[in-house]
Every structure is written in structure tokens, then in C-alpha cells.
Amino acid sequence: MSNSEIGLIGLGTMGAMLALNIAEKGFPIAVFNRTTSRTSEFHAQAGDLADRVTPCETLEAFVAAIKPPRSIILMVPAGDAVDQQIDALRPLLDADDLIIDAGNANFHDTNRRARAASEAGHPYLGIGVSGGEEGARHGPSIMGGGPKEAWDRVSHILEAISAKYEDTPCATWMGEGGAGHFVKTVHNGIEYADMQMIAEVYGVMRDGLGMGAADCADVFKTWNKGPLQSYLIEISGAVAAATDPVTGNPMLDMILDRAGQKGTGRWTAIEAQHLAAPITAIDAAVAARNMSAQLDIRRKGETRFGAAPEALPESALTIDQLEQALIAGKVLCYAQGFELLNAASDSFGWTLPMPDIARVWREGCIIRSSMLNDMASALTDDAKRNLMFAPAFTDILKRTHGALRHAVATAAQSGLPLPALSAGLGYFDIMRTGRSTANMIQGQRDFFGAHSFERVDQDGAHHGPWGSHR
Ligand code: 6PG
């Protein structure tokens, strides 16, 4: 009866794909879903893998089907459903049975659950799984968090099912408690910014250069052979190339410009604010997604203020310059993401393995790209360094920031919004300004609140001669 190596609860799209992946890699698996008809349907559709899948109608049968000490993956919607599932499951388990939450949990929840489990003497892991449906089925990127010994118990399974970058599994333990889910959250924040920047250059091509979707698709396909090679550029090309079966128009032209979100990008922005970590490009991308939802007010704005944008003057901006601008924007966005990870690592008492994070993102996940391999090398040399200052990326930025500036300025002149690229440029310019304008902020703070300031020529705290100016 107890012949399954592992169990999985939650046979939604991601859970079902992950279960098939696990079975395919040779691990007998017990599965359970709250709606029992889904469990039998899943088993019936498992094909050749059905022999390795034990479908269970009750939680008791599910627990009994797994070899002790048990390992059980939860793939239920993030939030209360995870707590409810843990509460239902725990009384049926032995003390050393391991629960693994593989959903997109908020890392604060994972910290809380991990603490509760540890106090009760139970092992608990929170793992971030990236790669969408395809990734879950054929090889996701996996970011683990929780007790290292618990990770070691199941790492052979997680590595076997993960994506491989030149034979190296994209599955790594990131640290205690919610470390894995935190890294996954930042992955998603970067995902938002990467997607937004691609959408912005698409907007320049469509509205500024008057290019149709098919031409944009060709550009993305070409870019995917160069330094921008990535899954997101690849799928942007595929999306732009598709034809709507209903109208025969480009599919992209028929998709409403209102983007959805489940909230992980927002979590990244919130955590960055708590940590005082500047992630301006990611913040801008999250805000842009929110503004995309304000369709009615945007339409009113177009009526009130006139339609922006105007087409760009001929040869004001070339495709090559746009590519360079996107390269610069991408480097800056990742530099911000890794800076946030560093800030979290210090603040939460983790030792996040920075180069390994870049390595684990090289395959399987949504932000996989060739640039991540260079980032892994740069972070191996110095894990704490802002990527802007790693020689390889300094060189790239020196070569490309002019194009980013030109793209942002040209687009602004024509009313084309590039919020994430502009935010990246603003970050770059601040990060290379030795004397900023914060002296004015300090003067203002001291003027209205006697907060004091430091002087450029003397140590200590000082006040200004404001009396006669009030
Ligand atoms: C991944 C994705 C995945 C999912 C997000 C998208 O890494 O596989 O990030 O987790 O696609 O839910 O998030 P939004 O719905 O917020 O765009």
C-alpha cells in the first residue's frame, strides 16, 4: 500500500503537470484533490505514467499510500487554502513527515508556517517553482527554503524534475524559512519589469515607428539571437507573429490592453520599500500594470488631452538603438533585483547564495536568458557587488546607456510612455552622480524640523542659519 515516494495535493494545472513530471522521472506518486472527480480524471489522463500514480479519494488513503517518512507537496492556491490544507493534513501525519508548499506563497506566510512547524517539531519547506505549465511538466526552476536537512531529504527528486542548464539542475536551497519564496517573489518582480520593458519597446515600434505586429515579431526573433536572447523575447516574437483565428488580424492587435496580475510583483515592490532597496524599474513596471487596468480613465484622458503619441520623426530612433536601450534597461533591472536580494539576505539573517540564484534562473523559469549566465559569473567573483559595477556589465552599460537615454528622450518628445526604461535610466544616472541633490533635502529637513545635516568640510551634526530666513 505505502509504495509512493512522494505525495501531491492539488491537481490544478500546475499541480497536475508537476505530478506527471515527478512520475515521469521515476518516482511513484500519490495524488489527492479536494474534488475527487478531478483526481480520477487526472489518473485517467496520465497515460503511460498512470502506473506510477496512486489516485486517492480521501486524505487518509493518500497519507497511507506514501512511504514514511513522508514528503508531501502542496499545490493549492496561495493564502488561506494552504493553512487549511496543513491543518487537515497534520493530524494524519507522523512528526517527521515533511510538508512542502510549492505554490506562489507570500514569504511572510512561509516564515510563519515554518516557525509553527519548527516549534511543533515538524519539517516544512516552502519552494518557489517557476516556469508556468510547460516548466512544471518538463523542468521548472526551483528555489527552496526551509531547514537544509529537509531540503536534502527531497533534493534528489526536486533536482530530477527541475530544468537543467548544461546538465546542472536548476533547483537550489536558498536558505531558512521563507527564503525560497522570497527569491521567487523577486524573480516575479524582475519578470514584471522585463515584460514591461519589452512591451515599451513594442510600443515604440508600433506607435512611434508605425510597425505592424508581424514586423515587430521579426525584430524580436532577430533580437533573440543576440544579447537579449531570453524566453520572454522569444515568446514576445511568437505572440506578435500569431494570427487571430476569428478575424484574421494579428492576434496582438485583438488583445485588450488591460493586464492582469496575481500580486507577486506588488509584493516585490512592498518588500523593497520595507528594506529601503531602490528597485525603480520594478516599481515602475508594477505601477504600469496597475495603470493598464485603468482603461476607462485612460480613454477619457485621450479624449481630454488628445491622443499621444505622435509618430517619431523619420530615423529619429533605429531598431538597433532600441535593442541597445533594452539591453541597458535589462541590466539595470536585474542589478536592482539582485540588490534587493542582498538587502533581504542581510536584513533577514539569510545567506542568500547570489551566484546560485542567477544559476537557478538560467533555465526553466520565466526570466531565463543567456545574460543570467554572465550574471552568475559576475556574482561568483563578488556576490555583494551591484551588477552595474561588475566589469562585464560596466562595459555593457558604457556601450548602451547612450542608446537608452536617446530612446527615452526621443520617446518622451513624442509622448510615448516608457516608464520602466525611464526609471532604469534615472537609477543609472543617480548611481553615477557623486554629488546628488540631497543636500537640498537635508537643508529643507533642517529648516522645517531641525533634523540637522552633515557638512562637506567638517564632521558632526550641524544646523543652518535659518533664523533670519524664516
Ligand atoms: C512563473 C510565473 C508564475 C505566474 C505568475 C504570473 O515564474 O512561473 O511567475 O508564477 O505566471 O503567477 O504572475 P501575474 O499573474 O502576477 O502576472
Tab-separated table of C-alpha atoms and ligand atoms in Angstrom:
chain	number	residue	atom	x	y	z
A	1	MET	CA	0.000	0.000	0.000
A	2	SER	CA	2.657	2.563	1.071
A	3	ASN	CA	4.592	2.458	-2.157
A	4	SER	CA	4.654	6.097	-3.249
A	5	GLU	CA	7.925	8.029	-2.847
A	6	ILE	CA	6.074	11.304	-2.521
A	7	GLY	CA	2.561	12.755	-2.441
A	8	LEU	CA	0.998	15.794	-4.078
A	9	ILE	CA	-2.171	17.622	-3.115
A	10	GLY	CA	-3.883	19.969	-5.586
A	11	LEU	CA	-4.369	18.849	-9.166
A	12	GLY	CA	-4.932	22.228	-10.788
A	13	THR	CA	-2.886	22.929	-13.899
A	14	MET	CA	0.450	23.405	-12.125
A	15	GLY	CA	-0.081	20.558	-9.642
A	16	ALA	CA	-1.117	18.119	-12.365
A	17	MET	CA	1.891	18.989	-14.508
A	18	LEU	CA	4.268	18.708	-11.580
A	19	ALA	CA	2.801	15.313	-10.610
A	20	LEU	CA	3.297	13.988	-14.167
A	21	ASN	CA	6.852	15.332	-14.192
A	22	ILE	CA	7.599	13.555	-10.896
A	23	ALA	CA	6.082	10.296	-12.155
A	24	GLU	CA	7.978	10.554	-15.421
A	25	LYS	CA	11.280	10.896	-13.581
A	26	GLY	CA	10.605	7.519	-11.978
A	27	PHE	CA	9.129	8.453	-8.603
A	28	PRO	CA	5.842	6.747	-7.725
A	29	ILE	CA	3.468	9.460	-6.537
A	30	ALA	CA	0.194	9.553	-4.588
A	31	VAL	CA	-2.170	12.334	-5.551
A	32	PHE	CA	-5.184	13.915	-3.874
A	33	ASN	CA	-7.542	16.668	-4.892
A	34	ARG	CA	-10.418	18.130	-2.888
A	35	THR	CA	-12.781	17.474	-5.793
A	36	THR	CA	-12.417	13.733	-6.191
A	37	SER	CA	-13.662	13.650	-9.785
A	38	ARG	CA	-10.569	15.683	-10.709
A	39	THR	CA	-8.342	13.003	-9.150
A	40	SER	CA	-9.822	10.197	-11.237
A	41	GLU	CA	-9.857	12.372	-14.348
A	42	PHE	CA	-6.161	13.144	-13.799
A	43	HIS	CA	-5.353	9.464	-13.356
A	44	ALA	CA	-7.281	8.538	-16.475
A	45	GLN	CA	-5.315	11.114	-18.463
A	46	ALA	CA	-1.907	10.127	-17.080
A	47	GLY	CA	-1.371	7.678	-19.974
A	48	ASP	CA	1.810	5.606	-19.660
A	49	LEU	CA	2.543	7.236	-16.334
A	50	ALA	CA	-0.712	6.051	-14.720
A	51	ASP	CA	1.070	3.005	-13.217
A	52	ARG	CA	3.247	5.286	-11.128
A	53	VAL	CA	0.325	7.400	-9.916
A	54	THR	CA	-1.848	6.376	-6.967
A	55	PRO	CA	-5.071	8.383	-7.041
A	56	CYS	CA	-6.570	8.797	-3.567
A	57	GLU	CA	-10.117	9.739	-2.677
A	58	THR	CA	-9.509	10.587	0.964
A	59	LEU	CA	-6.673	12.272	2.806
A	60	GLU	CA	-6.338	9.157	4.983
A	61	ALA	CA	-5.850	6.942	1.929
A	62	PHE	CA	-3.436	9.485	0.494
A	63	VAL	CA	-1.291	9.502	3.633
A	64	ALA	CA	-1.349	5.715	3.791
A	65	ALA	CA	-0.160	5.489	0.173
A	66	ILE	CA	3.123	7.298	0.853
A	67	LYS	CA	6.249	5.633	2.249
A	68	PRO	CA	7.247	7.051	5.650
A	69	PRO	CA	8.906	9.342	6.452
A	70	ARG	CA	6.548	11.047	4.043
A	71	SER	CA	7.120	14.012	1.757
A	72	ILE	CA	4.017	15.832	0.594
A	73	ILE	CA	3.867	18.669	-1.918
A	74	LEU	CA	1.017	21.170	-1.625
A	75	MET	CA	-0.002	22.801	-4.888
A	76	VAL	CA	-3.066	24.653	-3.674
A	77	PRO	CA	-3.834	28.357	-4.182
A	78	ALA	CA	-1.616	30.611	-2.066
A	79	GLY	CA	-3.213	32.043	1.067
A	80	ASP	CA	-5.795	30.521	3.426
A	81	ALA	CA	-6.108	27.334	1.379
A	82	VAL	CA	-2.543	26.405	2.343
A	83	ASP	CA	-3.242	26.850	6.067
A	84	GLN	CA	-6.475	24.870	5.775
A	85	GLN	CA	-4.719	22.057	3.960
A	86	ILE	CA	-1.922	21.926	6.526
A	87	ASP	CA	-4.484	21.864	9.349
A	88	ALA	CA	-6.336	18.999	7.700
A	89	LEU	CA	-3.189	17.042	6.962
A	90	ARG	CA	-1.036	17.415	10.074
A	91	PRO	CA	-3.159	15.282	12.421
A	92	LEU	CA	-2.804	12.389	9.988
A	93	LEU	CA	0.984	12.648	9.714
A	94	ASP	CA	3.943	11.439	11.756
A	95	ALA	CA	6.165	14.060	13.376
A	96	ASP	CA	8.930	13.709	10.808
A	97	ASP	CA	6.674	13.834	7.746
A	98	LEU	CA	7.604	16.743	5.517
A	99	ILE	CA	5.151	19.258	4.035
A	100	ILE	CA	6.392	21.220	1.022
A	101	ASP	CA	4.416	24.264	-0.121
A	102	ALA	CA	5.219	24.670	-3.820
A	103	GLY	CA	2.703	27.430	-4.528
A	104	ASN	CA	3.394	31.135	-5.001
A	105	ALA	CA	3.205	31.874	-1.267
A	106	ASN	CA	3.980	35.220	0.295
A	107	PHE	CA	7.273	34.613	2.104
A	108	HIS	CA	5.861	36.117	5.328
A	109	ASP	CA	3.281	33.318	5.328
A	110	THR	CA	6.027	30.783	4.699
A	111	ASN	CA	8.074	32.222	7.570
A	112	ARG	CA	5.047	31.929	9.843
A	113	ARG	CA	4.232	28.351	8.771
A	114	ALA	CA	7.876	27.323	9.009
A	115	ARG	CA	8.083	28.749	12.539
A	116	ALA	CA	4.924	26.941	13.610
A	117	ALA	CA	6.166	23.683	12.106
A	118	SER	CA	9.563	24.023	13.737
A	119	GLU	CA	8.004	24.747	17.156
A	120	ALA	CA	5.918	21.601	16.792
A	121	GLY	CA	8.980	19.621	15.668
A	122	HIS	CA	7.797	19.078	12.068
A	123	PRO	CA	9.875	19.695	8.954
A	124	TYR	CA	8.465	22.249	6.483
A	125	LEU	CA	9.705	23.604	3.173
A	126	GLY	CA	8.472	26.495	1.035
A	127	ILE	CA	9.664	26.216	-2.533
A	128	GLY	CA	9.250	28.693	-5.359
A	129	VAL	CA	8.516	26.973	-8.660
A	130	SER	CA	8.818	28.929	-11.871
A	131	GLY	CA	8.214	28.056	-15.482
A	132	GLY	CA	4.470	28.033	-15.950
A	133	GLU	CA	2.641	24.960	-17.153
A	134	GLU	CA	5.383	23.823	-19.543
A	135	GLY	CA	8.044	24.255	-16.902
A	136	ALA	CA	6.103	22.320	-14.289
A	137	ARG	CA	5.655	19.437	-16.751
A	138	HIS	CA	9.129	19.286	-18.266
A	139	GLY	CA	11.500	21.120	-15.920
A	140	PRO	CA	10.856	24.144	-13.726
A	141	SER	CA	13.345	26.298	-11.873
A	142	ILE	CA	13.062	25.560	-8.151
A	143	MET	CA	14.016	27.882	-5.285
A	144	GLY	CA	13.926	26.074	-1.951
A	145	GLY	CA	13.537	27.438	1.564
A	146	GLY	CA	13.389	25.798	4.993
A	147	PRO	CA	15.624	23.544	7.089
A	148	LYS	CA	18.578	22.362	4.985
A	149	GLU	CA	18.175	18.770	6.217
A	150	ALA	CA	14.555	18.789	4.984
A	151	TRP	CA	15.718	20.067	1.594
A	152	ASP	CA	18.349	17.302	1.483
A	153	ARG	CA	15.637	14.696	2.014
A	154	VAL	CA	13.875	15.619	-1.223
A	155	SER	CA	16.573	17.369	-3.257
A	156	HIS	CA	17.143	14.238	-5.395
A	157	ILE	CA	13.503	14.410	-6.530
A	158	LEU	CA	13.457	18.193	-6.975
A	159	GLU	CA	16.721	18.140	-8.915
A	160	ALA	CA	15.483	15.291	-11.101
A	161	ILE	CA	12.313	17.144	-12.083
A	162	SER	CA	13.956	20.553	-12.482
A	163	ALA	CA	15.206	22.179	-15.669
A	164	LYS	CA	18.877	21.589	-16.476
A	165	TYR	CA	21.383	24.157	-17.643
A	166	GLU	CA	24.115	22.134	-19.363
A	167	ASP	CA	23.364	19.192	-17.010
A	168	THR	CA	23.288	21.385	-13.886
A	169	PRO	CA	19.889	21.124	-12.164
A	170	CYS	CA	18.061	24.419	-11.704
A	171	ALA	CA	16.991	23.563	-8.155
A	172	THR	CA	18.784	25.109	-5.192
A	173	TRP	CA	18.295	25.610	-1.493
A	174	MET	CA	18.223	29.350	-0.815
A	175	GLY	CA	18.086	29.463	2.974
A	176	GLU	CA	15.886	29.033	6.026
A	177	GLY	CA	12.161	29.790	6.386
A	178	GLY	CA	10.687	31.824	3.554
A	179	ALA	CA	13.979	32.324	1.658
A	180	GLY	CA	12.854	30.254	-1.332
A	181	HIS	CA	9.534	32.040	-1.656
A	182	PHE	CA	11.274	35.399	-1.249
A	183	VAL	CA	13.644	34.603	-4.120
A	184	LYS	CA	10.646	33.505	-6.205
A	185	THR	CA	8.883	36.774	-5.389
A	186	VAL	CA	11.874	38.804	-6.577
A	187	HIS	CA	12.001	36.598	-9.673
A	188	ASN	CA	8.443	37.692	-10.370
A	189	GLY	CA	9.259	41.366	-9.734
A	190	ILE	CA	12.043	41.116	-12.285
A	191	GLU	CA	9.622	39.244	-14.566
A	192	TYR	CA	7.225	42.218	-14.377
A	193	ALA	CA	9.981	44.710	-15.295
A	194	ASP	CA	11.440	42.538	-18.056
A	195	MET	CA	7.963	42.116	-19.583
A	196	GLN	CA	7.126	45.811	-19.209
A	197	MET	CA	10.357	46.944	-20.876
A	198	ILE	CA	9.681	44.603	-23.794
A	199	ALA	CA	6.138	45.982	-24.016
A	200	GLU	CA	7.567	49.523	-24.011
A	201	VAL	CA	9.885	48.904	-26.966
A	202	TYR	CA	6.988	47.181	-28.719
A	203	GLY	CA	5.023	50.406	-28.146
A	204	VAL	CA	7.815	52.469	-29.720
A	205	MET	CA	7.839	50.170	-32.742
A	206	ARG	CA	4.042	50.149	-33.066
A	207	ASP	CA	3.175	53.771	-32.286
A	208	GLY	CA	6.427	55.578	-32.945
A	209	LEU	CA	7.757	53.711	-35.959
A	210	GLY	CA	4.395	52.611	-37.359
A	211	MET	CA	5.363	48.945	-37.494
A	212	GLY	CA	2.796	46.167	-37.726
A	213	ALA	CA	2.768	43.151	-35.423
A	214	ALA	CA	4.468	40.914	-37.983
A	215	ASP	CA	7.378	43.342	-38.325
A	216	CYS	CA	7.679	43.586	-34.550
A	217	ALA	CA	7.725	39.779	-34.440
A	218	ASP	CA	10.654	39.737	-36.860
A	219	VAL	CA	12.566	42.207	-34.696
A	220	PHE	CA	12.030	40.086	-31.569
A	221	LYS	CA	13.105	36.981	-33.465
A	222	THR	CA	16.318	38.703	-34.528
A	223	TRP	CA	16.963	40.053	-31.033
A	224	ASN	CA	16.522	36.558	-29.656
A	225	LYS	CA	19.696	35.547	-31.466
A	226	GLY	CA	21.770	38.289	-29.772
A	227	PRO	CA	22.499	39.551	-26.248
A	228	LEU	CA	18.772	39.792	-25.457
A	229	GLN	CA	18.252	36.048	-26.011
A	230	SER	CA	15.617	35.048	-23.493
A	231	TYR	CA	12.362	33.203	-23.084
A	232	LEU	CA	10.439	36.469	-22.747
A	233	ILE	CA	11.848	37.893	-26.012
A	234	GLU	CA	11.156	34.547	-27.692
A	235	ILE	CA	7.521	34.432	-26.622
A	236	SER	CA	7.046	38.135	-27.427
A	237	GLY	CA	8.068	37.263	-31.005
A	238	ALA	CA	5.663	34.343	-31.039
A	239	VAL	CA	2.818	36.441	-29.601
A	240	ALA	CA	3.411	39.180	-32.189
A	241	ALA	CA	3.532	36.648	-35.029
A	242	ALA	CA	0.238	34.912	-34.198
A	243	THR	CA	-2.942	35.425	-36.221
A	244	ASP	CA	-6.385	35.713	-34.658
A	245	PRO	CA	-8.433	32.772	-35.946
A	246	VAL	CA	-11.649	34.806	-35.564
A	247	THR	CA	-10.784	37.935	-37.558
A	248	GLY	CA	-7.604	37.014	-39.380
A	249	ASN	CA	-5.936	40.092	-37.834
A	250	PRO	CA	-2.705	39.872	-35.854
A	251	MET	CA	-3.680	38.312	-32.523
A	252	LEU	CA	-1.779	41.023	-30.662
A	253	ASP	CA	-3.961	43.735	-32.194
A	254	MET	CA	-7.089	41.996	-30.901
A	255	ILE	CA	-5.921	41.647	-27.275
A	256	LEU	CA	-7.286	44.269	-24.884
A	257	ASP	CA	-4.535	46.396	-23.302
A	258	ARG	CA	-5.534	45.603	-19.723
A	259	ALA	CA	-3.059	43.343	-17.941
A	260	GLY	CA	-3.948	41.060	-15.054
A	261	GLN	CA	-1.835	40.200	-12.059
A	262	LYS	CA	-1.841	37.866	-9.110
A	263	GLY	CA	0.175	40.196	-6.901
A	264	THR	CA	3.712	38.858	-6.646
A	265	GLY	CA	5.119	41.910	-8.466
A	266	ARG	CA	3.375	44.099	-5.911
A	267	TRP	CA	4.870	42.023	-3.073
A	268	THR	CA	8.325	42.664	-4.517
A	269	ALA	CA	7.692	46.416	-4.533
A	270	ILE	CA	6.312	46.344	-0.988
A	271	GLU	CA	9.242	44.347	0.407
A	272	ALA	CA	11.727	46.602	-1.382
A	273	GLN	CA	10.155	49.637	0.292
A	274	HIS	CA	10.416	47.954	3.700
A	275	LEU	CA	14.075	47.231	3.027
A	276	ALA	CA	14.774	50.702	1.530
A	277	ALA	CA	16.114	48.915	-1.543
A	278	PRO	CA	15.657	51.002	-4.702
A	279	ILE	CA	14.070	48.881	-7.429
A	280	THR	CA	12.774	51.716	-9.553
A	281	ALA	CA	12.318	49.743	-12.770
A	282	ILE	CA	10.330	47.049	-10.979
A	283	ASP	CA	8.231	49.662	-9.138
A	284	ALA	CA	7.506	51.353	-12.466
A	285	ALA	CA	6.502	48.046	-14.035
A	286	VAL	CA	4.120	47.246	-11.185
A	287	ALA	CA	2.598	50.734	-11.462
A	288	ALA	CA	2.328	50.391	-15.243
A	289	ARG	CA	0.435	47.142	-14.794
A	290	ASN	CA	-1.929	48.881	-12.397
A	291	MET	CA	-2.393	51.752	-14.849
A	292	SER	CA	-3.110	49.318	-17.655
A	293	ALA	CA	-6.167	48.272	-15.665
A	294	GLN	CA	-7.446	51.874	-15.657
A	295	LEU	CA	-8.763	51.545	-19.172
A	296	ASP	CA	-11.757	53.858	-18.825
A	297	ILE	CA	-9.810	56.735	-17.341
A	298	ARG	CA	-7.064	56.317	-19.948
A	299	ARG	CA	-9.686	56.589	-22.672
A	300	LYS	CA	-11.066	59.732	-21.027
A	301	GLY	CA	-7.533	61.101	-20.859
A	302	GLU	CA	-7.088	60.530	-24.567
A	303	THR	CA	-10.262	62.488	-25.284
A	304	ARG	CA	-9.310	65.280	-22.903
A	305	PHE	CA	-5.655	65.763	-23.757
A	306	GLY	CA	-5.504	64.460	-27.299
A	307	ALA	CA	-4.010	61.215	-28.385
A	308	ALA	CA	-0.370	60.706	-27.599
A	309	PRO	CA	1.800	59.585	-29.200
A	310	GLU	CA	2.805	61.263	-32.379
A	311	ALA	CA	4.807	59.198	-34.818
A	312	LEU	CA	8.542	59.683	-34.395
A	313	PRO	CA	10.320	61.844	-36.929
A	314	GLU	CA	11.929	59.728	-39.624
A	315	SER	CA	15.069	57.901	-38.457
A	316	ALA	CA	14.824	59.530	-35.009
A	317	LEU	CA	15.297	56.122	-33.438
A	318	THR	CA	16.599	52.948	-35.047
A	319	ILE	CA	15.810	49.344	-34.219
A	320	ASP	CA	19.440	48.895	-33.301
A	321	GLN	CA	19.242	51.768	-30.792
A	322	LEU	CA	16.079	50.241	-29.347
A	323	GLU	CA	17.871	46.938	-28.878
A	324	GLN	CA	20.757	48.671	-27.103
A	325	ALA	CA	18.285	50.603	-24.932
A	326	LEU	CA	16.568	47.371	-23.932
A	327	ILE	CA	19.897	45.745	-23.097
A	328	ALA	CA	20.770	48.658	-20.788
A	329	GLY	CA	17.306	48.602	-19.216
A	330	LYS	CA	17.522	44.879	-18.621
A	331	VAL	CA	20.926	45.073	-16.936
A	332	LEU	CA	19.692	47.861	-14.660
A	333	CYS	CA	16.524	45.999	-13.756
A	334	TYR	CA	18.473	42.854	-12.803
A	335	ALA	CA	21.036	44.941	-10.900
A	336	GLN	CA	18.122	46.280	-8.839
A	337	GLY	CA	16.621	42.828	-8.296
A	338	PHE	CA	19.911	41.380	-7.047
A	339	GLU	CA	20.445	44.432	-4.819
A	340	LEU	CA	17.054	43.730	-3.250
A	341	LEU	CA	18.067	40.111	-2.666
A	342	ASN	CA	21.264	41.301	-0.993
A	343	ALA	CA	19.333	43.696	1.239
A	344	ALA	CA	16.922	40.929	2.243
A	345	SER	CA	19.743	38.498	2.883
A	346	ASP	CA	21.378	40.921	5.319
A	347	SER	CA	18.172	42.036	6.958
A	348	PHE	CA	16.537	38.615	7.417
A	349	GLY	CA	19.672	36.799	8.542
A	350	TRP	CA	19.841	34.628	5.441
A	351	THR	CA	22.927	33.988	3.383
A	352	LEU	CA	21.239	34.002	0.020
A	353	PRO	CA	23.545	32.309	-2.492
A	354	MET	CA	23.623	35.132	-5.041
A	355	PRO	CA	25.520	33.356	-7.851
A	356	ASP	CA	23.337	30.264	-7.377
A	357	ILE	CA	20.208	32.385	-7.705
A	358	ALA	CA	21.443	33.590	-11.091
A	359	ARG	CA	22.331	29.966	-11.964
A	360	VAL	CA	18.965	28.584	-10.978
A	361	TRP	CA	17.284	31.190	-13.211
A	362	ARG	CA	19.296	30.225	-16.300
A	363	GLU	CA	16.787	27.560	-17.336
A	364	GLY	CA	13.221	26.576	-16.603
A	365	CYS	CA	11.916	29.854	-15.233
A	366	ILE	CA	10.083	32.673	-16.975
A	367	ILE	CA	13.043	35.081	-16.844
A	368	ARG	CA	15.578	32.580	-18.201
A	369	SER	CA	18.063	34.228	-20.523
A	370	SER	CA	21.626	33.963	-21.735
A	371	MET	CA	22.525	37.088	-19.752
A	372	LEU	CA	21.894	35.222	-16.496
A	373	ASN	CA	24.931	33.036	-17.097
A	374	ASP	CA	27.121	36.156	-17.229
A	375	MET	CA	25.380	37.447	-14.109
A	376	ALA	CA	26.181	34.162	-12.333
A	377	SER	CA	29.866	34.621	-13.239
A	378	ALA	CA	29.857	38.259	-12.122
A	379	LEU	CA	28.253	37.337	-8.798
A	380	THR	CA	30.683	34.449	-8.300
A	381	ASP	CA	33.503	36.992	-8.410
A	382	ASP	CA	31.769	39.243	-5.873
A	383	ALA	CA	28.319	38.302	-4.579
A	384	LYS	CA	27.722	41.627	-2.826
A	385	ARG	CA	28.560	43.877	-5.736
A	386	ASN	CA	25.899	45.825	-7.587
A	387	LEU	CA	25.915	44.233	-11.051
A	388	MET	CA	26.466	47.704	-12.562
A	389	PHE	CA	29.977	47.538	-11.145
A	390	ALA	CA	30.867	44.064	-12.363
A	391	PRO	CA	33.344	44.687	-15.202
A	392	ALA	CA	31.321	42.792	-17.830
A	393	PHE	CA	28.177	44.776	-17.044
A	394	THR	CA	30.008	48.073	-16.630
A	395	ASP	CA	31.231	47.539	-20.203
A	396	ILE	CA	27.721	46.785	-21.429
A	397	LEU	CA	26.295	49.852	-19.700
A	398	LYS	CA	29.055	52.084	-21.032
A	399	ARG	CA	28.189	50.901	-24.523
A	400	THR	CA	24.407	51.058	-24.196
A	401	HIS	CA	23.336	53.797	-21.789
A	402	GLY	CA	23.584	56.399	-24.552
A	403	ALA	CA	21.019	54.463	-26.578
A	404	LEU	CA	18.773	54.132	-23.525
A	405	ARG	CA	18.984	57.886	-22.973
A	406	HIS	CA	18.294	58.562	-26.643
A	407	ALA	CA	15.305	56.177	-26.688
A	408	VAL	CA	13.798	57.654	-23.506
A	409	ALA	CA	14.328	61.256	-24.655
A	410	THR	CA	13.045	60.649	-28.178
A	411	ALA	CA	10.012	58.775	-26.932
A	412	ALA	CA	9.258	61.493	-24.370
A	413	GLN	CA	9.344	64.153	-27.084
A	414	SER	CA	6.667	62.248	-28.971
A	415	GLY	CA	4.530	61.371	-25.969
A	416	LEU	CA	5.396	57.666	-25.965
A	417	PRO	CA	5.393	56.374	-22.376
A	418	LEU	CA	8.450	54.343	-21.349
A	419	PRO	CA	8.039	54.246	-17.555
A	420	ALA	CA	10.229	51.236	-16.738
A	421	LEU	CA	13.011	52.157	-19.157
A	422	SER	CA	12.943	55.764	-17.876
A	423	ALA	CA	13.088	54.523	-14.300
A	424	GLY	CA	16.093	52.369	-15.193
A	425	LEU	CA	17.797	55.372	-16.747
A	426	GLY	CA	17.030	57.554	-13.712
A	427	TYR	CA	18.562	54.872	-11.475
A	428	PHE	CA	21.656	54.714	-13.652
A	429	ASP	CA	22.082	58.486	-13.599
A	430	ILE	CA	21.665	58.719	-9.838
A	431	MET	CA	24.054	55.831	-9.284
A	432	ARG	CA	26.775	57.607	-11.174
A	433	THR	CA	26.281	61.046	-9.615
A	434	GLY	CA	28.893	61.678	-6.937
A	435	ARG	CA	27.217	64.859	-5.729
A	436	SER	CA	23.465	64.478	-5.817
A	437	THR	CA	20.810	66.993	-4.849
A	438	ALA	CA	20.119	65.517	-1.411
A	439	ASN	CA	21.954	68.467	0.122
A	440	MET	CA	18.769	70.413	-0.672
A	441	ILE	CA	16.660	67.723	1.050
A	442	GLN	CA	18.873	67.958	4.132
A	443	GLY	CA	18.639	71.753	4.073
A	444	GLN	CA	14.843	71.523	3.889
A	445	ARG	CA	14.678	68.938	6.686
A	446	ASP	CA	16.846	71.034	8.934
A	447	PHE	CA	14.894	74.193	8.083
A	448	PHE	CA	11.470	72.817	8.987
A	449	GLY	CA	12.374	70.226	11.593
A	450	ALA	CA	15.874	70.947	12.921
A	451	HIS	CA	16.863	67.459	11.774
A	452	SER	CA	20.493	68.603	11.309
A	453	PHE	CA	22.823	67.849	8.414
A	454	GLU	CA	26.385	66.780	7.797
A	455	ARG	CA	28.774	69.289	6.211
A	456	VAL	CA	31.103	68.590	3.321
A	457	ASP	CA	34.028	70.188	5.199
A	458	GLN	CA	33.560	69.210	8.879
A	459	ASP	CA	32.452	66.158	10.900
A	460	GLY	CA	29.428	66.127	13.150
A	461	ALA	CA	25.824	67.261	13.039
A	462	HIS	CA	25.118	70.849	12.066
A	463	HIS	CA	22.263	73.291	11.726
A	464	GLY	CA	21.795	76.051	9.187
A	465	PRO	CA	21.494	79.765	9.832
A	466	TRP	CA	17.781	79.698	9.084
A	467	GLY	CA	16.601	82.076	11.809
A	468	SER	CA	16.764	85.261	9.804
A	469	HIS	CA	15.183	83.500	6.793
A	470	ARG	CA	12.015	82.274	8.474
B	1	6PG	C1	6.478	31.741	-13.039
B	1	6PG	C2	5.447	32.826	-13.081
B	1	6PG	C3	4.221	32.346	-12.421
B	1	6PG	C4	2.981	33.049	-12.847
B	1	6PG	C5	2.652	34.270	-12.131
B	1	6PG	C6	2.364	35.460	-13.015
B	1	6PG	O1	7.542	32.054	-12.563
B	1	6PG	O2	6.182	30.646	-13.482
B	1	6PG	O3	5.907	33.963	-12.465
B	1	6PG	O4	4.445	32.306	-11.054
B	1	6PG	O5	2.889	33.229	-14.186
B	1	6PG	O6	1.500	33.915	-11.477
B	1	6PG	O7	2.014	36.470	-12.197
B	1	6PG	P1	0.937	37.561	-12.544
B	1	6PG	O8	-0.408	36.889	-12.651
B	1	6PG	O9	1.028	38.458	-11.373
B	1	6PG	O10	1.352	38.178	-13.836
